[in-house]
Short mmCIF file of C-alpha atoms and ligand atoms in Angstrom, two decimals:
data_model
loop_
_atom_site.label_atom_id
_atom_site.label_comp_id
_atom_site.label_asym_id
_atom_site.label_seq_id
_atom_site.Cartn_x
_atom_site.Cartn_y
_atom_site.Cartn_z
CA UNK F 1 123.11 44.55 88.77
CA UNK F 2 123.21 42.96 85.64
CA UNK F 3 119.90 41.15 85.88
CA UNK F 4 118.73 44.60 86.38
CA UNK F 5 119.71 46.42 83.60
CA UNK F 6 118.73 43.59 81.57
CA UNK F 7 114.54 43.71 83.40
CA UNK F 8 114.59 47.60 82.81
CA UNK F 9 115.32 47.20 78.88
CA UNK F 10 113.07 44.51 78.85
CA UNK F 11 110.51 47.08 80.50
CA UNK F 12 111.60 49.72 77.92
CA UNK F 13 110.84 47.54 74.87
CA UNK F 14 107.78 46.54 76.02
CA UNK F 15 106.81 50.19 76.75
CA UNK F 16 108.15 50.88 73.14
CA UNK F 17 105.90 47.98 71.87
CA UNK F 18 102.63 48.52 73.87
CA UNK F 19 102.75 52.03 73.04
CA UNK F 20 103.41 51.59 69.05
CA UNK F 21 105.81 53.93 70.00
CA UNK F 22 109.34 53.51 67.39
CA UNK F 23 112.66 54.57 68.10
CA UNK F 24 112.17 57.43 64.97
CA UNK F 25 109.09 58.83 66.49
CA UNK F 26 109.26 62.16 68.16
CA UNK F 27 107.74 62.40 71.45
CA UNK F 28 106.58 66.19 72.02
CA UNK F 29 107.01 68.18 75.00
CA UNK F 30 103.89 68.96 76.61
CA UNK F 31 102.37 72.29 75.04
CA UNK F 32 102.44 75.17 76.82
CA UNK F 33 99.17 76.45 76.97
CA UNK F 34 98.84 79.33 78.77
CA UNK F 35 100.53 82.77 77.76
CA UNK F 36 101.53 84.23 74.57
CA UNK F 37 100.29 87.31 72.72
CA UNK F 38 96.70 88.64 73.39
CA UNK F 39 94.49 87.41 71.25
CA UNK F 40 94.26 90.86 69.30
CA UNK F 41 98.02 91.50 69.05
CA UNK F 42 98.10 88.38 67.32
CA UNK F 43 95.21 88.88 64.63
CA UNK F 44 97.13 92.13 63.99
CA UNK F 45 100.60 90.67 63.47
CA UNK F 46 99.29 87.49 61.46
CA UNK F 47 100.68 87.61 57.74
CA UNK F 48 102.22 85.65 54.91
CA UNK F 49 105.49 85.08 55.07
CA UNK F 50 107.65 83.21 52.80
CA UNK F 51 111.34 84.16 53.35
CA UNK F 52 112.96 82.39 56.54
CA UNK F 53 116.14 81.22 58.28
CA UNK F 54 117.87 78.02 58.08
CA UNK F 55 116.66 77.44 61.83
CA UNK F 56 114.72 74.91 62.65
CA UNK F 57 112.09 75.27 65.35
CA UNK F 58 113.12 74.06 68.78
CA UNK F 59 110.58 70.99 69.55
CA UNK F 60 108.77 73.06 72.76
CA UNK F 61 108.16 75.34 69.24
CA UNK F 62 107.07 72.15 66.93
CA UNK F 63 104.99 70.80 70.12
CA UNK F 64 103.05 74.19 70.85
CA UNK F 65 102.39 74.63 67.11
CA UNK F 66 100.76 71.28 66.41
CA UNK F 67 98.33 71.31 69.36
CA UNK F 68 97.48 75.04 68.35
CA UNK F 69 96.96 73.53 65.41
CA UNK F 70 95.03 70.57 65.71
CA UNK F 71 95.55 69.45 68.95
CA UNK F 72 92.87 67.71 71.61
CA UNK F 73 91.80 70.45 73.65
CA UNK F 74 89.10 68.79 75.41
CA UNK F 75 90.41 65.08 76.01
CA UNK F 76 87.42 63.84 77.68
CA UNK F 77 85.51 64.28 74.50
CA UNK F 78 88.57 63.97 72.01
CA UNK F 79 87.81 67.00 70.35
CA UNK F 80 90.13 69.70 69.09
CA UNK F 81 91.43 73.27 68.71
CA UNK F 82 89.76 73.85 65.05
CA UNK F 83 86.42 72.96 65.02
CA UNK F 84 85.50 70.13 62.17
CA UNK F 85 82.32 69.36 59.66
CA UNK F 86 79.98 67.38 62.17
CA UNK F 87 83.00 66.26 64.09
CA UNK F 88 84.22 63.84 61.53
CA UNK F 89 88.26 65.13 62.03
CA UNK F 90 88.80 63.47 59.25
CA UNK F 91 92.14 66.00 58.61
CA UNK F 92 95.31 64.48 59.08
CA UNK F 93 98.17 66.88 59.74
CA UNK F 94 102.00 65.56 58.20
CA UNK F 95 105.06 66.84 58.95
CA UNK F 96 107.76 67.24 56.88
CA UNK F 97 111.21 67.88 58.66
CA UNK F 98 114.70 67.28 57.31
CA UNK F 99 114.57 63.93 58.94
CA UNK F 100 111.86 62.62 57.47
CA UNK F 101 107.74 62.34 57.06
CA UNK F 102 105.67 62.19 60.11
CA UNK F 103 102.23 62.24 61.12
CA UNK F 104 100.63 63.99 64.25
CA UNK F 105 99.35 61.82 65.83
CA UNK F 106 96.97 63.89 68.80
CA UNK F 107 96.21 61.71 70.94
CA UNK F 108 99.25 61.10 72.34
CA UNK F 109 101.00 64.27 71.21
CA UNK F 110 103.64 62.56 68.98
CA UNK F 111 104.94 62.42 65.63
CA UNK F 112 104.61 59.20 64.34
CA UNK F 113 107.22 58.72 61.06
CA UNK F 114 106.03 57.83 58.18
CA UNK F 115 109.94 56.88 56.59
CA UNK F 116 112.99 59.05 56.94
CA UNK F 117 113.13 60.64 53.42
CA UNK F 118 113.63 64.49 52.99
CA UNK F 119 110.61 65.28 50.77
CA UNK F 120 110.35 69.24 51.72
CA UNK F 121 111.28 69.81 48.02
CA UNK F 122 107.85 68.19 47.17
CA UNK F 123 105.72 70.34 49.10
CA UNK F 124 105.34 72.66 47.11
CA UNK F 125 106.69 74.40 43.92
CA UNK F 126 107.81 77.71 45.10
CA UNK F 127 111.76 77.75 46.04
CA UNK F 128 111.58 78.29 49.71
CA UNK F 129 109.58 75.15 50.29
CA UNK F 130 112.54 73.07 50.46
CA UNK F 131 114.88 74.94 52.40
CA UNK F 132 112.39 76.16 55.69
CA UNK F 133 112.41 73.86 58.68
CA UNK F 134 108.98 72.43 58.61
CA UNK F 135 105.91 72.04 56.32
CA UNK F 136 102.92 70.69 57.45
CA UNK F 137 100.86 68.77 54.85
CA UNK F 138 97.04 68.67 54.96
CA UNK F 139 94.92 65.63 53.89
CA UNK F 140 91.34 64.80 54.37
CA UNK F 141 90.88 60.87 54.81
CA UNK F 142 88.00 60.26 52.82
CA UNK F 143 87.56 56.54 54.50
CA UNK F 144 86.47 58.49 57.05
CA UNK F 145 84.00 59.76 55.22
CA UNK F 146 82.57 56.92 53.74
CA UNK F 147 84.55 56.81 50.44
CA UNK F 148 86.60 53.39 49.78
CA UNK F 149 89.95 53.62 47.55
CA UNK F 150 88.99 53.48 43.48
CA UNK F 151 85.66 55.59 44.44
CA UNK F 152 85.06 58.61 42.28
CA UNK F 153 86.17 61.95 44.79
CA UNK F 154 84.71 65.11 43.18
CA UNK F 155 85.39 68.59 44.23
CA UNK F 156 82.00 68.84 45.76
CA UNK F 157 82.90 65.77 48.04
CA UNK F 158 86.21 67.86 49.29
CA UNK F 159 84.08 71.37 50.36
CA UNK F 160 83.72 70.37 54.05
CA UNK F 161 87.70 68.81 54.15
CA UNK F 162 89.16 72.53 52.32
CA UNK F 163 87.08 74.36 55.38
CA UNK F 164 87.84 72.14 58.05
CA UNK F 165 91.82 72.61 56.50
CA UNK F 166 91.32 76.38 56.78
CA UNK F 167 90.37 76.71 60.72
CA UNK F 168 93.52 74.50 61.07
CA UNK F 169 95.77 76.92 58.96
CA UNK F 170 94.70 79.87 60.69
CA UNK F 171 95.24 78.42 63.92
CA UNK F 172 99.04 78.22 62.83
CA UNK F 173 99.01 81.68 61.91
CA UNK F 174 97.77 82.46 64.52
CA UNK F 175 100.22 80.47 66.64
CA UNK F 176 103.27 81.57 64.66
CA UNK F 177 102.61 85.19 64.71
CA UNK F 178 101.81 85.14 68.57
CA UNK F 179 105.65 82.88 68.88
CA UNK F 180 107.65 85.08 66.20
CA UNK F 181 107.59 82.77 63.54
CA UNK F 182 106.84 83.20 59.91
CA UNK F 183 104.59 80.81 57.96
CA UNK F 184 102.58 80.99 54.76
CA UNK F 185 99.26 79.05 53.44
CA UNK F 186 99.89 76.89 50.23
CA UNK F 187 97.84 75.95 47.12
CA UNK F 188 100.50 75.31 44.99
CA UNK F 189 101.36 72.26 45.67
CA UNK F 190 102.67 69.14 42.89
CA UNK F 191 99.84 66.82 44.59
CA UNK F 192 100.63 63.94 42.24
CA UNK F 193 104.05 64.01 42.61
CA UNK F 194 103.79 64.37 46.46
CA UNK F 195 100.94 61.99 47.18
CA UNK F 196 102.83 58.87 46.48
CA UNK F 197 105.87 59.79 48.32
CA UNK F 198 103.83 59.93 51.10
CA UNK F 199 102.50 57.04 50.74
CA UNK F 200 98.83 57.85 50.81
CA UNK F 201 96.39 55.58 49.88
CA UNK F 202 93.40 56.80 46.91
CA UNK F 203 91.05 58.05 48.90
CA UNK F 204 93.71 60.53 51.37
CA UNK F 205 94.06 63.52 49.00
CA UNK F 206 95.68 66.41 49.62
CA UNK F 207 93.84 69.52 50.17
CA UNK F 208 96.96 72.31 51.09
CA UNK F 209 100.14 72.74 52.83
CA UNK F 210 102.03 75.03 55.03
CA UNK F 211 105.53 76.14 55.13
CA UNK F 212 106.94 77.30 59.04
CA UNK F 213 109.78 79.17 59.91
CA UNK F 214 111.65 81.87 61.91
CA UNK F 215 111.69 84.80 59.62
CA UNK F 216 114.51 85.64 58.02
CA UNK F 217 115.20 89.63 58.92
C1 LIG N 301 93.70 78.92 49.84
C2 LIG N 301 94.98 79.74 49.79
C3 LIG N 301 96.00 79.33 48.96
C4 LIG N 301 97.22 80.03 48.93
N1 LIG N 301 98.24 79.55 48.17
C5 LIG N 301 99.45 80.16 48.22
C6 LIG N 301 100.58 79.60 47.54
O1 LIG N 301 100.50 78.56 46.88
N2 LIG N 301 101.76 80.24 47.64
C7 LIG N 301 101.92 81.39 48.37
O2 LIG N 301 103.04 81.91 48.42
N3 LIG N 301 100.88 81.95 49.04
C8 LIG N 301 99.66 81.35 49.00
N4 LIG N 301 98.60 81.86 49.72
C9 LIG N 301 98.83 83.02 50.60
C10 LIG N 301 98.23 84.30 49.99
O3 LIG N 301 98.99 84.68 48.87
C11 LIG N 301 98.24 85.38 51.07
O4 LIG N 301 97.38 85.01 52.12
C12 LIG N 301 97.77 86.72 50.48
O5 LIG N 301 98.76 87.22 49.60
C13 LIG N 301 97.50 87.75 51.57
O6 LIG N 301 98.68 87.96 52.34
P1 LIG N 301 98.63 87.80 53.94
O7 LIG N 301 98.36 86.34 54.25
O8 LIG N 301 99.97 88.23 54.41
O9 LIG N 301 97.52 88.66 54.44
C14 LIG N 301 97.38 81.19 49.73
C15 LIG N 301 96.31 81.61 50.55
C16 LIG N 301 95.14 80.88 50.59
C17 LIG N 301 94.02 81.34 51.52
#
């Protein structure tokens, strides 16, 4: 019995290592794709909205979201639910829950953390940012596109990364006003403060962020 117990955790940590899969991760319920508000119902409900509940989403809520978001739609190709510049997906969608920093990682559905630090209060300036459940945090990897860190990144360089960021955003509104959720768009956001307590390397910058929640009545 013992020897047992002893193979299966063996098994377990070697799942946990083969996978890159750590104990702080969040593994995400498979989305539920089918259902929801018509297409037209939802268009007509989408709006800002910036005053929410202390709730946080369930994680059937978080999961749905993120592949509306940016999920793979079509894994045989690896492509995605927002379309992107000449397919270079070079968006990267973090998380930022109470619990920590993670990183959606689409592939494999999961939020990857990035440390365990509450850094809502950095997403933004405006008072509700720290106090909603979840904001997502946008940033176009510019390695993907060619630029090493310490190369110059102008604005023209960052056209094709703020588009790409706004199918993804609209997606979530989308998503959120088809679920009953609240969420709001964000420009104003303290990118130099933020950036490093991220972690991001020079050439990740920040292009917006989004602030989710169930709205407050
Ligand atoms: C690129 C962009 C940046 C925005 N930045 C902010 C922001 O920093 N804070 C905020 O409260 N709303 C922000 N908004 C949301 C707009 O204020 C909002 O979309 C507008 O007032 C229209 O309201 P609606 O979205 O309900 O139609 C932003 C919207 C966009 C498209």
């Amino acid at each position: 019995m013992k020897k047992k117990i002893f193979l299966a955790f063996c098994f377990l940590i070697l799942n946990i290592i083969s996978n890159k899969i750590s104990s702080q991760d969040i593994t995400l319920p498979t989305p539920d794709r089918t259902g929801g508000k018509p297409l037209m119902q939802a268009l007509n409900e989408r709006q800002s909205v910036r005053t929410f509940t202390k709730d946080n989403l369930t994680l059937q809520q978080m999961s749905d979201l993120l592949w509306a978001a940016w999920g793979i739609n079509r894994p045989d190709q690896k492509k995605r639910t927002a379309p992107s510049a000449r397919n270079v997906q070079e968006i990267d969608v973090y998380v930022a829950l109470p619990t920590g920093l993670y990183l959606y990682d689409g592939s494999s559905h999961i939020l990857k953390q990035i440390h365990n630090r509450d850094i809502r209060n950095l997403c933004g300036t405006q008072d509700f940012v720290a106090t909603a459940p979840l904001d997502l945090v946008y940033v176009a990897d510019m390695g993907k596109l060619g630029k090493k860190e310490g190369d110059e990144i102008k604005d023209s360089d960052l056209l094709w990364s703020y588009a790409n960021t706004g199918f993804i955003a609209q997606n979530v509104y989308l998503y959120c006003a088809s679920a009953n959720l609240g969420c709001v768009i964000r420009g104003m956001v303290p990118k130099e403060k933020l950036a490093p307590e991220m972690g991001l390397r020079k050439n990740q910058v920040i292009t917006l962020s989004q602030t989710i929640g169930i709205p407050a009545k």
